[in-house]
Coordinates of C-alpha atoms in Angstrom, one line a residue:
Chain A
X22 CA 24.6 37.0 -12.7
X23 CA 23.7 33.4 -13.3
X24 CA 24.3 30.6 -11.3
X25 CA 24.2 26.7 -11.9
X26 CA 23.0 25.5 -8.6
X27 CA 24.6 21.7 -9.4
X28 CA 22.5 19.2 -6.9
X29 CA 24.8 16.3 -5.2
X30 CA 23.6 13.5 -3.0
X31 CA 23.9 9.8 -2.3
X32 CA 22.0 8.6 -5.4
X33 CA 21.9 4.8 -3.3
X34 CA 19.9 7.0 -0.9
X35 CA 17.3 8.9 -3.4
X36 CA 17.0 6.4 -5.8
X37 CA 15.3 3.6 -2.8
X38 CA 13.1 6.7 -2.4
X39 CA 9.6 5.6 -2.4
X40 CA 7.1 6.6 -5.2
X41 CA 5.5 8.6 -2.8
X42 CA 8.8 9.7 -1.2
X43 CA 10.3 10.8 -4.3
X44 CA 6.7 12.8 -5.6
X45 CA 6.5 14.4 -2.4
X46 CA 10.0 15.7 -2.4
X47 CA 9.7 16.9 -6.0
X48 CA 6.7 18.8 -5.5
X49 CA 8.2 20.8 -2.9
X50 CA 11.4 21.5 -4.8
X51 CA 8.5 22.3 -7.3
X52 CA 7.3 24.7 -5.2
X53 CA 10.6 26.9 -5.1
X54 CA 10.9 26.9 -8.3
X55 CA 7.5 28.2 -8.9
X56 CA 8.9 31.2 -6.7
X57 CA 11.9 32.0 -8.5
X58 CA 9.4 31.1 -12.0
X59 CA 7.7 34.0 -10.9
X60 CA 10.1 36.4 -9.9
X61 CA 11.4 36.0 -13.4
X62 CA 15.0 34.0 -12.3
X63 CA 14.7 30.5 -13.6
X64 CA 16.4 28.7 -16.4
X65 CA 16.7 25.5 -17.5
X66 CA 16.5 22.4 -14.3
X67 CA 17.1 19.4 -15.3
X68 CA 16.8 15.8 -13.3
X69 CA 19.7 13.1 -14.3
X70 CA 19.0 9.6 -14.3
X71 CA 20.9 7.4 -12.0
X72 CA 24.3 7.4 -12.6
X73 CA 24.7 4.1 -13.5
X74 CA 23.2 4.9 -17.0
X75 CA 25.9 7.3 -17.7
X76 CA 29.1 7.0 -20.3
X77 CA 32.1 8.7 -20.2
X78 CA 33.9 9.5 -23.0
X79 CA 37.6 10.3 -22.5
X80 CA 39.4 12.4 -24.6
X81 CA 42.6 11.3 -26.5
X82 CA 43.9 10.7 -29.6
X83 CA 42.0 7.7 -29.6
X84 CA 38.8 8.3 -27.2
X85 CA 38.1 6.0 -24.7
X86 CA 34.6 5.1 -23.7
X87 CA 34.3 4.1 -20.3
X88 CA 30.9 2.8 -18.6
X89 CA 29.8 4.8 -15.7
X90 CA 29.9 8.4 -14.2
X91 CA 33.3 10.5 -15.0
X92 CA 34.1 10.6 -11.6
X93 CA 33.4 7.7 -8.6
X94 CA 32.0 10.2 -6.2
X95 CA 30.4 9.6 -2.5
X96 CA 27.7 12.2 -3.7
X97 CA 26.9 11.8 -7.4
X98 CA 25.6 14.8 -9.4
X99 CA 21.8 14.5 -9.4
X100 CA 20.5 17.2 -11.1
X101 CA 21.4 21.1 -11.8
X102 CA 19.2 24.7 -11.8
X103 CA 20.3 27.6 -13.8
X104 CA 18.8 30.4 -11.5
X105 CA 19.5 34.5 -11.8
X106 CA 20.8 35.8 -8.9
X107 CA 21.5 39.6 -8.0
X108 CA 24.8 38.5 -5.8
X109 CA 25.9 35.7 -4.2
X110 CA 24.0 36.5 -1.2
X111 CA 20.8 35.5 -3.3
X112 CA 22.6 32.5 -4.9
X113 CA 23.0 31.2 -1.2
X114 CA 19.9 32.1 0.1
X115 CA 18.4 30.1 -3.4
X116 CA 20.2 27.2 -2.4
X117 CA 19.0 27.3 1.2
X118 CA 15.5 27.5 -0.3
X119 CA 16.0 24.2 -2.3
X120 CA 17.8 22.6 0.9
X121 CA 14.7 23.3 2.9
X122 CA 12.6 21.9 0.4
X123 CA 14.5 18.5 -0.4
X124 CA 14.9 18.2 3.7
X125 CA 17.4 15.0 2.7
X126 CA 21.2 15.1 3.2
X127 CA 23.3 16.1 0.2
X128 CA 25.0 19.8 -1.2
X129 CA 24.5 22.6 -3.3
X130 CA 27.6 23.6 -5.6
X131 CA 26.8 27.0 -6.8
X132 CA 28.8 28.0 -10.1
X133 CA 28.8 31.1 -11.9
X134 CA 28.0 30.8 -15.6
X135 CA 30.9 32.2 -18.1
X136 CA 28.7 31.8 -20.9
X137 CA 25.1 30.2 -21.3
X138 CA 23.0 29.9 -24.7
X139 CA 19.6 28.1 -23.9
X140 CA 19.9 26.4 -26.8
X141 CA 16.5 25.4 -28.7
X142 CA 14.9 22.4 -27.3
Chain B
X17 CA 12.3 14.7 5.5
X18 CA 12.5 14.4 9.5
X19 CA 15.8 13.8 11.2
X20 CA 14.6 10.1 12.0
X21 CA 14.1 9.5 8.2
X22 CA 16.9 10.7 6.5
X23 CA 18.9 8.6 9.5
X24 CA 16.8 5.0 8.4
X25 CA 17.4 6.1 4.3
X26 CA 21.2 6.7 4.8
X27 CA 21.0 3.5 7.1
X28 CA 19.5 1.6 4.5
X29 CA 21.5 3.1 1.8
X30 CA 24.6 1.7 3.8
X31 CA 23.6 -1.1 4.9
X32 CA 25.4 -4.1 2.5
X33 CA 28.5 -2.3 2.7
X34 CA 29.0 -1.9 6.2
X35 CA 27.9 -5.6 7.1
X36 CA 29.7 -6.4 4.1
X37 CA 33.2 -5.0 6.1
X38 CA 32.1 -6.6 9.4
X39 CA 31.8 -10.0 8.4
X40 CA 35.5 -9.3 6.8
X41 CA 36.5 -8.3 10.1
X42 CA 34.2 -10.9 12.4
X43 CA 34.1 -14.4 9.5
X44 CA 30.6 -14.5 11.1
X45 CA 27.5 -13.0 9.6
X46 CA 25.6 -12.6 13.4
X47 CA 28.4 -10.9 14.9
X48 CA 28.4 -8.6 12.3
X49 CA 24.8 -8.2 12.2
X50 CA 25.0 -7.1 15.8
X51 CA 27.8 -4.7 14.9
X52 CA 26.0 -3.0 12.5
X53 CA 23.1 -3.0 14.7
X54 CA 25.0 -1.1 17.5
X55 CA 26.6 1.1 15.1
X56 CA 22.9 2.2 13.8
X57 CA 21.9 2.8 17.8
X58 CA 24.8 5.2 18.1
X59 CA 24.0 6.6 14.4
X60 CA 20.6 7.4 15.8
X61 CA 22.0 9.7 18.9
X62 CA 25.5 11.0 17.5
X63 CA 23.6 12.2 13.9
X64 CA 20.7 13.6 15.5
X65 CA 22.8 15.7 17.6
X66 CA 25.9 16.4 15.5
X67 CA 24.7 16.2 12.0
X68 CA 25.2 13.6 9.6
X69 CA 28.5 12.4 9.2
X70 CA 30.5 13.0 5.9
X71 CA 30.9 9.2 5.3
X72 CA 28.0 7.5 6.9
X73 CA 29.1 4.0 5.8
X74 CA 32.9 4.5 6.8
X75 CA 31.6 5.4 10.2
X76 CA 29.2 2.6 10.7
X77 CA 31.9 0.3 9.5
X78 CA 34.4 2.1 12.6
X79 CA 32.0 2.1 14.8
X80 CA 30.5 -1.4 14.6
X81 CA 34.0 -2.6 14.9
X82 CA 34.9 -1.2 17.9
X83 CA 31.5 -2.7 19.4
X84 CA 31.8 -5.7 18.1
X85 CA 35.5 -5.9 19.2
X86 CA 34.4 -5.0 22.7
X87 CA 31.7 -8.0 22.6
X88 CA 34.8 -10.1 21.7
X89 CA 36.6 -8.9 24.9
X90 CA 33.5 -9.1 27.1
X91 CA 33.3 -12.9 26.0
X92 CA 37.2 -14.1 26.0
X93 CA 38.8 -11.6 28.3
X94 CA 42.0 -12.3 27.0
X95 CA 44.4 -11.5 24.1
X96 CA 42.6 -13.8 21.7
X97 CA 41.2 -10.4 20.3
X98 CA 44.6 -11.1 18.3
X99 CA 42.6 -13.7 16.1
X100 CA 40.4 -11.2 14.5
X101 CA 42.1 -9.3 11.9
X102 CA 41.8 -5.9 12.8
X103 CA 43.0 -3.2 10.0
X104 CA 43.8 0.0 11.3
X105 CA 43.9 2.1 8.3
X106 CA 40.2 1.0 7.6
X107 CA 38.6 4.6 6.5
X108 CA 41.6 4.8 3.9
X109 CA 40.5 1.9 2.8
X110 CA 37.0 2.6 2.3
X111 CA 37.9 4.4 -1.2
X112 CA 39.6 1.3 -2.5
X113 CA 38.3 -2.0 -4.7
X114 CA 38.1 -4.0 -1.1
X115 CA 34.4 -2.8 -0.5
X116 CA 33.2 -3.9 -3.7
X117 CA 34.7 -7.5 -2.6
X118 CA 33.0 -6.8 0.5
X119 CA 29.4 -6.7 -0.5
X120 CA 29.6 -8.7 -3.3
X121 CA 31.5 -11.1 -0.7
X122 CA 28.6 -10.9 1.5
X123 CA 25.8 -11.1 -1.3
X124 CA 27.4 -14.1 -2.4
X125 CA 27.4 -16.2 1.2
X126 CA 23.7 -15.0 1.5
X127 CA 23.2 -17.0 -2.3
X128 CA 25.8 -19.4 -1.5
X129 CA 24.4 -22.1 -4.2
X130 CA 25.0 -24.8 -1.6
X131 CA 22.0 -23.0 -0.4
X132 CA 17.9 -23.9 -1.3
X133 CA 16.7 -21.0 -3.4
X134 CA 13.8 -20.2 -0.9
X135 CA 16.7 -19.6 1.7
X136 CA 19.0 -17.7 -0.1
X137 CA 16.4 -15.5 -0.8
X138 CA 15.6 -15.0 2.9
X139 CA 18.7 -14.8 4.4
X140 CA 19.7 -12.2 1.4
X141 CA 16.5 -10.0 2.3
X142 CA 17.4 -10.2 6.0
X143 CA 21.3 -9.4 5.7
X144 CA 21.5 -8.1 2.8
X145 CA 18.2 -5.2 2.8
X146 CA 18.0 -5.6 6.1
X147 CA 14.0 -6.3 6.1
X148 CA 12.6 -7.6 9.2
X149 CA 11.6 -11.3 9.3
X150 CA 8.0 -10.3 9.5
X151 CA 8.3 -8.1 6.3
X152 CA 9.9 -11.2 4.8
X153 CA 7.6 -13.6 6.2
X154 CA 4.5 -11.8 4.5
X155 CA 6.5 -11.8 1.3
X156 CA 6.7 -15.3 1.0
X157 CA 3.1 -15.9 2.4
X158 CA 4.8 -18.2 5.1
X159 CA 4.3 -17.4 9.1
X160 CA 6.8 -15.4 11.1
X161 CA 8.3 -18.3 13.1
X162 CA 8.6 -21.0 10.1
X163 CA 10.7 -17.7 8.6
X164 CA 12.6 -16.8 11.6
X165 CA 13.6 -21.2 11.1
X166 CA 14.3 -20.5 7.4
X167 CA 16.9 -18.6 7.9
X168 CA 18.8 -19.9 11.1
X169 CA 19.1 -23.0 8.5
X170 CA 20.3 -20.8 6.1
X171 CA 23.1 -19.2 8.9
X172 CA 24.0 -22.4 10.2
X173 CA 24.9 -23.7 6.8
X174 CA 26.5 -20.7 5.8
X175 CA 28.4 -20.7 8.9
X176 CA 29.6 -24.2 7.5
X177 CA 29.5 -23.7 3.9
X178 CA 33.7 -21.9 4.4
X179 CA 33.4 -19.2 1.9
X180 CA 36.8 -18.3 1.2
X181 CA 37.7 -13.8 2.6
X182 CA 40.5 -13.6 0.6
X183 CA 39.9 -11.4 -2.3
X184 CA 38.6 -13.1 -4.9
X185 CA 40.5 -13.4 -8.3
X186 CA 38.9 -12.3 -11.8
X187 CA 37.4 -15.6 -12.5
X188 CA 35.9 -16.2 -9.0
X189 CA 34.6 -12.5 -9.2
X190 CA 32.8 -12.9 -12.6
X191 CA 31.0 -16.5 -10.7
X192 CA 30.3 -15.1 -7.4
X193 CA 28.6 -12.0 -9.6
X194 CA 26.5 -14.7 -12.0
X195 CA 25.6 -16.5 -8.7
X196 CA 24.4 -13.4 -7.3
X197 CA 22.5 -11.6 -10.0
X198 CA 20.8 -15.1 -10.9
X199 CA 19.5 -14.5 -7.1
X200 CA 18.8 -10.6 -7.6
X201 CA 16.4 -11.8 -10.7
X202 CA 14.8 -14.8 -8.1
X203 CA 14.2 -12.0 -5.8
X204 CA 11.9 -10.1 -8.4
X205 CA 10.5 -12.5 -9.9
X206 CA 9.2 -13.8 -6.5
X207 CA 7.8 -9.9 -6.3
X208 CA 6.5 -10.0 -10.2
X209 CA 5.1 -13.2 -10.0
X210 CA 2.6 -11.7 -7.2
X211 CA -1.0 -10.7 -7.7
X212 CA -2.7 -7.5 -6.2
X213 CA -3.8 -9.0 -2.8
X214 CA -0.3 -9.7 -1.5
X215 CA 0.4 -6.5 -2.1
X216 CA 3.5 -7.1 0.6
X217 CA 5.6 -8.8 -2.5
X218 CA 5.2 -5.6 -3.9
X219 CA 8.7 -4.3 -1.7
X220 CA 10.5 -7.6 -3.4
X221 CA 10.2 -5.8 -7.2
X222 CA 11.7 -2.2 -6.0
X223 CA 14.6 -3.5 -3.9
X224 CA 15.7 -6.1 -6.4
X225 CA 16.2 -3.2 -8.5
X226 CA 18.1 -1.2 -5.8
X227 CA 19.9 -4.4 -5.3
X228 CA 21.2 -4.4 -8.9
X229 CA 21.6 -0.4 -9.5
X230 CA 24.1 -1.0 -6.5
X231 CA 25.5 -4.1 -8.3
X232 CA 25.9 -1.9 -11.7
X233 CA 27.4 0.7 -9.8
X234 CA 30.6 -1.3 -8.4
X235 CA 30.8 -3.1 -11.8
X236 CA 29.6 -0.2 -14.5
X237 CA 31.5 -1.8 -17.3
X238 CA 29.3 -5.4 -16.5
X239 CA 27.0 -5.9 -20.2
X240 CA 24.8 -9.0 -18.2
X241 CA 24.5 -6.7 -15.4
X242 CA 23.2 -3.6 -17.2
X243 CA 21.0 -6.4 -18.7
X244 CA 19.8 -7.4 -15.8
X245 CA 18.6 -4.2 -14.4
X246 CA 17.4 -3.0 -18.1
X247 CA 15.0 -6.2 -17.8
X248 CA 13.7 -6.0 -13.9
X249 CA 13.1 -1.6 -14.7
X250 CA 11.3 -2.4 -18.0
X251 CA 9.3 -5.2 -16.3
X252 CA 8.4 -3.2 -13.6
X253 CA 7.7 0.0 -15.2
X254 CA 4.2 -2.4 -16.1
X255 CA 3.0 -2.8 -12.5
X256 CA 0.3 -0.3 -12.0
X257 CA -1.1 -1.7 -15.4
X258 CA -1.2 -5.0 -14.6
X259 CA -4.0 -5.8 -12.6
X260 CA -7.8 -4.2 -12.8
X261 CA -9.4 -2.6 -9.8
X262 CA -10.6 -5.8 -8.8
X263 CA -7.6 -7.8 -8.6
X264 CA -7.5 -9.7 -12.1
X265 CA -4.5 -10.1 -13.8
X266 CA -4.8 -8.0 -17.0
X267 CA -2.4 -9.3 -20.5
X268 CA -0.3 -7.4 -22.0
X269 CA -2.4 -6.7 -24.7
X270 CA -4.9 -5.2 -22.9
X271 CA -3.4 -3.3 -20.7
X272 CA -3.2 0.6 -20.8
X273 CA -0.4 1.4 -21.8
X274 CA -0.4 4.9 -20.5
X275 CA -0.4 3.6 -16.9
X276 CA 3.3 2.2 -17.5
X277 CA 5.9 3.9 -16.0
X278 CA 7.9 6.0 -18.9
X279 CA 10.7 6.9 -16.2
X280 CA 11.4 3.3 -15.7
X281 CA 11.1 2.6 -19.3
X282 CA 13.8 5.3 -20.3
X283 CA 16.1 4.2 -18.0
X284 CA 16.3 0.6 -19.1
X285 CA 16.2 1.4 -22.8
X286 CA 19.1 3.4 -21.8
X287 CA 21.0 0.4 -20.2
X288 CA 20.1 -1.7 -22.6
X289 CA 21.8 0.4 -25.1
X290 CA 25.0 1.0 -23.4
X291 CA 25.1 -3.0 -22.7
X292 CA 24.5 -3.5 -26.3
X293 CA 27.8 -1.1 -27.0
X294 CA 29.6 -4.2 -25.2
X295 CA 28.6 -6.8 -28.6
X296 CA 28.6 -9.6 -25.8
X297 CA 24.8 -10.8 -25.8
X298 CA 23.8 -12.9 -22.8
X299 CA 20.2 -14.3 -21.5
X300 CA 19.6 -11.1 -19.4
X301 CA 20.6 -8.4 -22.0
X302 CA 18.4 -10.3 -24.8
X303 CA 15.4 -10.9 -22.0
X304 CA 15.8 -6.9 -21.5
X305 CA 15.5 -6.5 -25.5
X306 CA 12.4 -8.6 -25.4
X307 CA 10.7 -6.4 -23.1
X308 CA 12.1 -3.3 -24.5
X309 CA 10.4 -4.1 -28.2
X310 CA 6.8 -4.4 -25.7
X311 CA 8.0 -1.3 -24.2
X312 CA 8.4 0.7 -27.3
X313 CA 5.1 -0.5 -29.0
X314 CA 3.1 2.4 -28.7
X315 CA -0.2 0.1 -29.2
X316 CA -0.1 -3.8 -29.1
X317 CA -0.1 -3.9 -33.2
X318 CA 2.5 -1.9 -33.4
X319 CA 4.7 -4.5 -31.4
X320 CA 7.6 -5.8 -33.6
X321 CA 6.9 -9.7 -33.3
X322 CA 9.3 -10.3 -36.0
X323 CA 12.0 -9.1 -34.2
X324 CA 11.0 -11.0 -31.1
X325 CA 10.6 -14.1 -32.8
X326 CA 14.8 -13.3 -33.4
X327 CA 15.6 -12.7 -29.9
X328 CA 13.6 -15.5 -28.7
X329 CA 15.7 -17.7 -31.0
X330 CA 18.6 -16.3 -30.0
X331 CA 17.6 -16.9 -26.5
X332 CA 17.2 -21.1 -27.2
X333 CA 20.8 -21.0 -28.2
X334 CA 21.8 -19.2 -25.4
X335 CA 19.8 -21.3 -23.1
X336 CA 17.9 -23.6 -24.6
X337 CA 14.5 -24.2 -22.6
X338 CA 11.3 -25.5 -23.5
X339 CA 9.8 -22.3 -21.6
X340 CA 11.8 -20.2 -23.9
X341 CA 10.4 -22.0 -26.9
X342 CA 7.1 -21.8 -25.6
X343 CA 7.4 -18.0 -25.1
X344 CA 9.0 -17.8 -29.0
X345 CA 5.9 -19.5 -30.4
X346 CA 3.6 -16.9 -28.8
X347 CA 5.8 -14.5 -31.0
X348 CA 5.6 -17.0 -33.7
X349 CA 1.7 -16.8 -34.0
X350 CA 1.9 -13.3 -34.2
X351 CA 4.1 -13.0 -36.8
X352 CA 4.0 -16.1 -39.0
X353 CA 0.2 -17.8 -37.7
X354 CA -1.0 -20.1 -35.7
X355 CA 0.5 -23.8 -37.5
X356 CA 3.5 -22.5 -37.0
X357 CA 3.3 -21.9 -33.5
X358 CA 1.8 -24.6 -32.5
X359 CA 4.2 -27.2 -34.4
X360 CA 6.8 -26.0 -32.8
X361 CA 5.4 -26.8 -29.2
X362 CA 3.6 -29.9 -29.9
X363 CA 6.7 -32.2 -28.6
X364 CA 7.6 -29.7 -25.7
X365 CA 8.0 -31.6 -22.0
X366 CA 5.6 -29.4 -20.9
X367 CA 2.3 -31.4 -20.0
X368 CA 2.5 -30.5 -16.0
X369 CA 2.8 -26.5 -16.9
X370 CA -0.5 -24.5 -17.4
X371 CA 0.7 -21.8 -19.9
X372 CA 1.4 -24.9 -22.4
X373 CA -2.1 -25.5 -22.5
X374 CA -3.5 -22.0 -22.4
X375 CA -1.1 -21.6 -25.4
X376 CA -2.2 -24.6 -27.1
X377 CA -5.6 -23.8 -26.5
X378 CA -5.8 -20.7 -27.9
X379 CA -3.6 -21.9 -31.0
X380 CA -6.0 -24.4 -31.5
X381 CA -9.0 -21.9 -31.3
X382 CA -7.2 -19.9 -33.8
X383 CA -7.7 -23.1 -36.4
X384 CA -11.2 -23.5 -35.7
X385 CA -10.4 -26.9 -33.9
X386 CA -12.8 -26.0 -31.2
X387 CA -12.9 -29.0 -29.5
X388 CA -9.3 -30.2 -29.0
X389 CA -9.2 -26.5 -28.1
X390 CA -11.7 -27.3 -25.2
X391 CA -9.8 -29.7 -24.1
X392 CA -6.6 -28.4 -23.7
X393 CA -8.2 -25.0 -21.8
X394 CA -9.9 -27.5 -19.4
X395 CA -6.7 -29.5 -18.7
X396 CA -5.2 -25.7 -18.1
X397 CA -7.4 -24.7 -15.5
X398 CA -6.6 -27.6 -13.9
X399 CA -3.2 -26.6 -13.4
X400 CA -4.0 -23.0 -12.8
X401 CA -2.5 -21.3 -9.8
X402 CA -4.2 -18.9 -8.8
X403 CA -8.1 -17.6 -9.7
X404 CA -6.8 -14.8 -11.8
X405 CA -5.6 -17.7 -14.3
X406 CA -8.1 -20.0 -14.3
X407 CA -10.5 -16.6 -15.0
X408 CA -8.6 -15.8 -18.0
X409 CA -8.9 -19.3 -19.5
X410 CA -12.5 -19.4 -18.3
X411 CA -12.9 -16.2 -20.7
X412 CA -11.5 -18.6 -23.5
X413 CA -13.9 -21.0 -22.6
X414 CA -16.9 -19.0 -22.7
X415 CA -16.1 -17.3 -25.6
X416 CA -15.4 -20.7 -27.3
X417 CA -18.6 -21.7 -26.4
X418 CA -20.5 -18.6 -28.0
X419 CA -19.1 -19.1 -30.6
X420 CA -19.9 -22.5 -31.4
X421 CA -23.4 -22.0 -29.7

């Protein structure tokens, strides 16, 4: 089954991150996903800018666009991993691998895929 | 990340919102300063033993209350507490528009315009980003205790400056944010205007920059604002190209451009485009357009001078400055020569400043009038600032000279 493994946390928090801060935290989330490279269970992970450079478009006769994120969250949607998982047993324990390796506050939303095309970038 | 780090980052992260709400509650920006103080002690114990907390600000903001309540009661010992306007439903609160008055409340007594620039900037580091005075201190390359004086002044007036708490209406909102994100822009420019050697500046560039992401966020529909932050990321995203190993400022020009930071430089392209969206140009959004054409030249040729010329003129309406016109004859020279340029900049009130003159200079050099040229390079390193200038207009010089020789 595949799982997006959707990555929250206070962006005012990761963004001060130093250079440093931030390389060194990215090389160990690096790290696990080397691991699950390997075994064969990664997909697509993607980063998202701050969310301060985000639109929303709202849907209506007439769309609205609106400056900012969809939602004004405490924890802001940061990034996302589509990972393969046998159960969600192994979802979990993915998530707790990724936890270890970021060591900063936040949470992990796991959500099963319905329907995923990689697409062809 | 260790407990004690991700404790000082959420700190941090909460800082101008919490002390933000207790000088809403206190009227008094060292009470509240000691509030959120105590609150961080606690922080320290409770969130190493119990976890972090769901809402670290809301419970810094609870907690520092209640300390700086009790403080209140310690001193008076009466029902005076009565006086201090004490808002029981204050974590409901915390999801409403109040906290966005709050900080930029707070930012805007810290650049209270009654206020000298050099103090506004202090007092806003200190409060506001919470540095230590010694951190700012070595950023302004003045000594600990003539700091630690710089910004008692700057409390003391504030303390008598009366800004009003009420909320602010729409009008008074859209001053107190121009006030404050001229201040957010002094605040860089005080970093970007550094050279290698202080390399303590270096914080004021990256925390101008949190400073206006947190701006942007409370106000994401705010064109000037995404300008603003377009313009300080762009700018930035130059800074490990900007000066050679041996502390020399190097030009645009010849920088390497593969040093810049293409992170940075996405992000403010993207900002720039969703502030262009708005169709309501101001001086930050067509600064941040300015820097954007650099960013996007892939080699220094391939930079759209044209274009800049535009913005640049667009900038003199805007806000018409002889340094503006000044910076629109460099693109000027590019794209229509050298006369041009420099008739445009021959009357400018600019005889004091030394980039008039390197300007000039090199104008002049370009029409083979090598010895008004010579002149105007030596009146410029006269004026020159620092070694790194008077180096780059001693290269002119010697180069003049081969050439002649």
């Amino acid at each position: 089954m595949l799982y997006a493994i959707f990555c929250y946390d206070n962006e005012a928090v990761t963004c001060a991150w130093s250079k440093e801060k931030d390389a060194e935290v990215m090389s160990k989330l690096g790290a696990v996903q080397d691991k699950l490279l390997a075994e064969k269970r990664l997909g697509p992970v993607a980063r998202l800018m701050p969310t301060t450079a985000a639109t929303t478009v709202r849907k209506g006769k007439e769309p609205i666009i609106m400056d900012g994120p969809f939602a004004e969250t405490k924890e802001q949607l940061l990034g996302f991993y589509i990972v393969d998982c046998a159960d969600l047993d192994q979802a979990i324990a993915t998530a707790k691998d990724l936890a270890a390796a970021s060591g900063s506050a936040g949470a992990f939303e796991l959500r099963p895929l319905q329907i995923f095309r990689p697409g062809g970038l | 990340m260790t407990d004690l780090a991700w404790i000082d980052a959420a700190l941090a992260a909460s800082r101008p919102q919490v002390v933000g709400a207790l000088v809403r509650y206190f009227r008094d920006l060292d009470a509240a300063e000691e509030a959120f103080q105590n609150a961080s002690l606690k922080a320290l114990e409770t969130w190493r033993a119990n976890g972090p907390p769901r809402d670290a600000a809301a419970w810094l903001i609870f907690v520092g209350r209640n300390s700086g309540i009790d403080a209140v009661r310690r001193q008076k010992k009466s029902t005076e507490i009565e006086d201090i306007p004490v808002e029981p439903d204050i974590v409901d609160r915390l999801e409403t528009a109040d906290y966005r008055d709050d900080i930029l409340r707070l930012l805007f007594i810290c650049c209270h315009p009654e206020l000298p620039p050099a103090q506004q900037l202090a007092v806003a580091l200190r409060i506001v980003s919470g540095l230590t005075v010694p951190q700012i201190a070595r950023a302004f390359l003045v000594g600990e205790d003539a700091m630690e004086q710089r910004i008692t002044r700057a409390k003391q007036r504030i303390a008598r400056a009366e800004v009003p708490f009420e909320a602010p209406d729409a009008n008074e909102r859209a001053s107190r944010l121009a006030v404050v994100m001229a201040s957010i822009y002094l605040v860089f420019n005080e970093g970007y205007s550094t050279s290698s050697e202080q390399a303590a500046r270096s914080e004021l560039c990256p925390e101008a920059i949190r400073l206006g992401r947190m701006l942007l966020r409370m106000y994401p529909d705010e064109p000037e604002l995404m300008g603003l932050l377009a313009l300080m990321l762009l700018n930035h995203a130059r800074a490990d190209a900007r000066f050679d190993t041996a502390g020399e400022i190097i030009l645009l020009d010849a920088q390497d451009r593969s040093q810049w930071d293409g992170d940075a430089i996405a992000e403010g392209l993207v900002l720039l485009d969703k502030a262009m969206r708005h169709r309501s140009p101001g001086t930050y959004q067509v600064q941040a357009a300015i820097a954007a054409l650099h960013a996007r030249a892939a080699t220094p040729a391939d930079t759209d001078w044209a274009q800049i010329d535009l913005l640049y003129a667009t900038l003199e309406r805007l806000h018409p400055s002889p340094i503006v016109t000044l910076n629109r004859a460099v693109a000027v020279s590019k794209s229509k020569g050298p006369a041009e340029a420099l008739a445009m900049i021959e009357a400018l009130p600019l005889d004091h400043y030394f980039h008039f003159h390197g300007l000039r200079g090199a104008l002049l050099e370009q029409l083979g009038r090598v010895a008004d040229a010579n002149a105007c390079f030596k009146r410029a390193i006269a004026l020159a600032r620092s070694p790194a200038e008077a180096a780059h207009i001693r290269q002119h010089l010697d180069a003049l000279q081969k050439s002649s020789s």
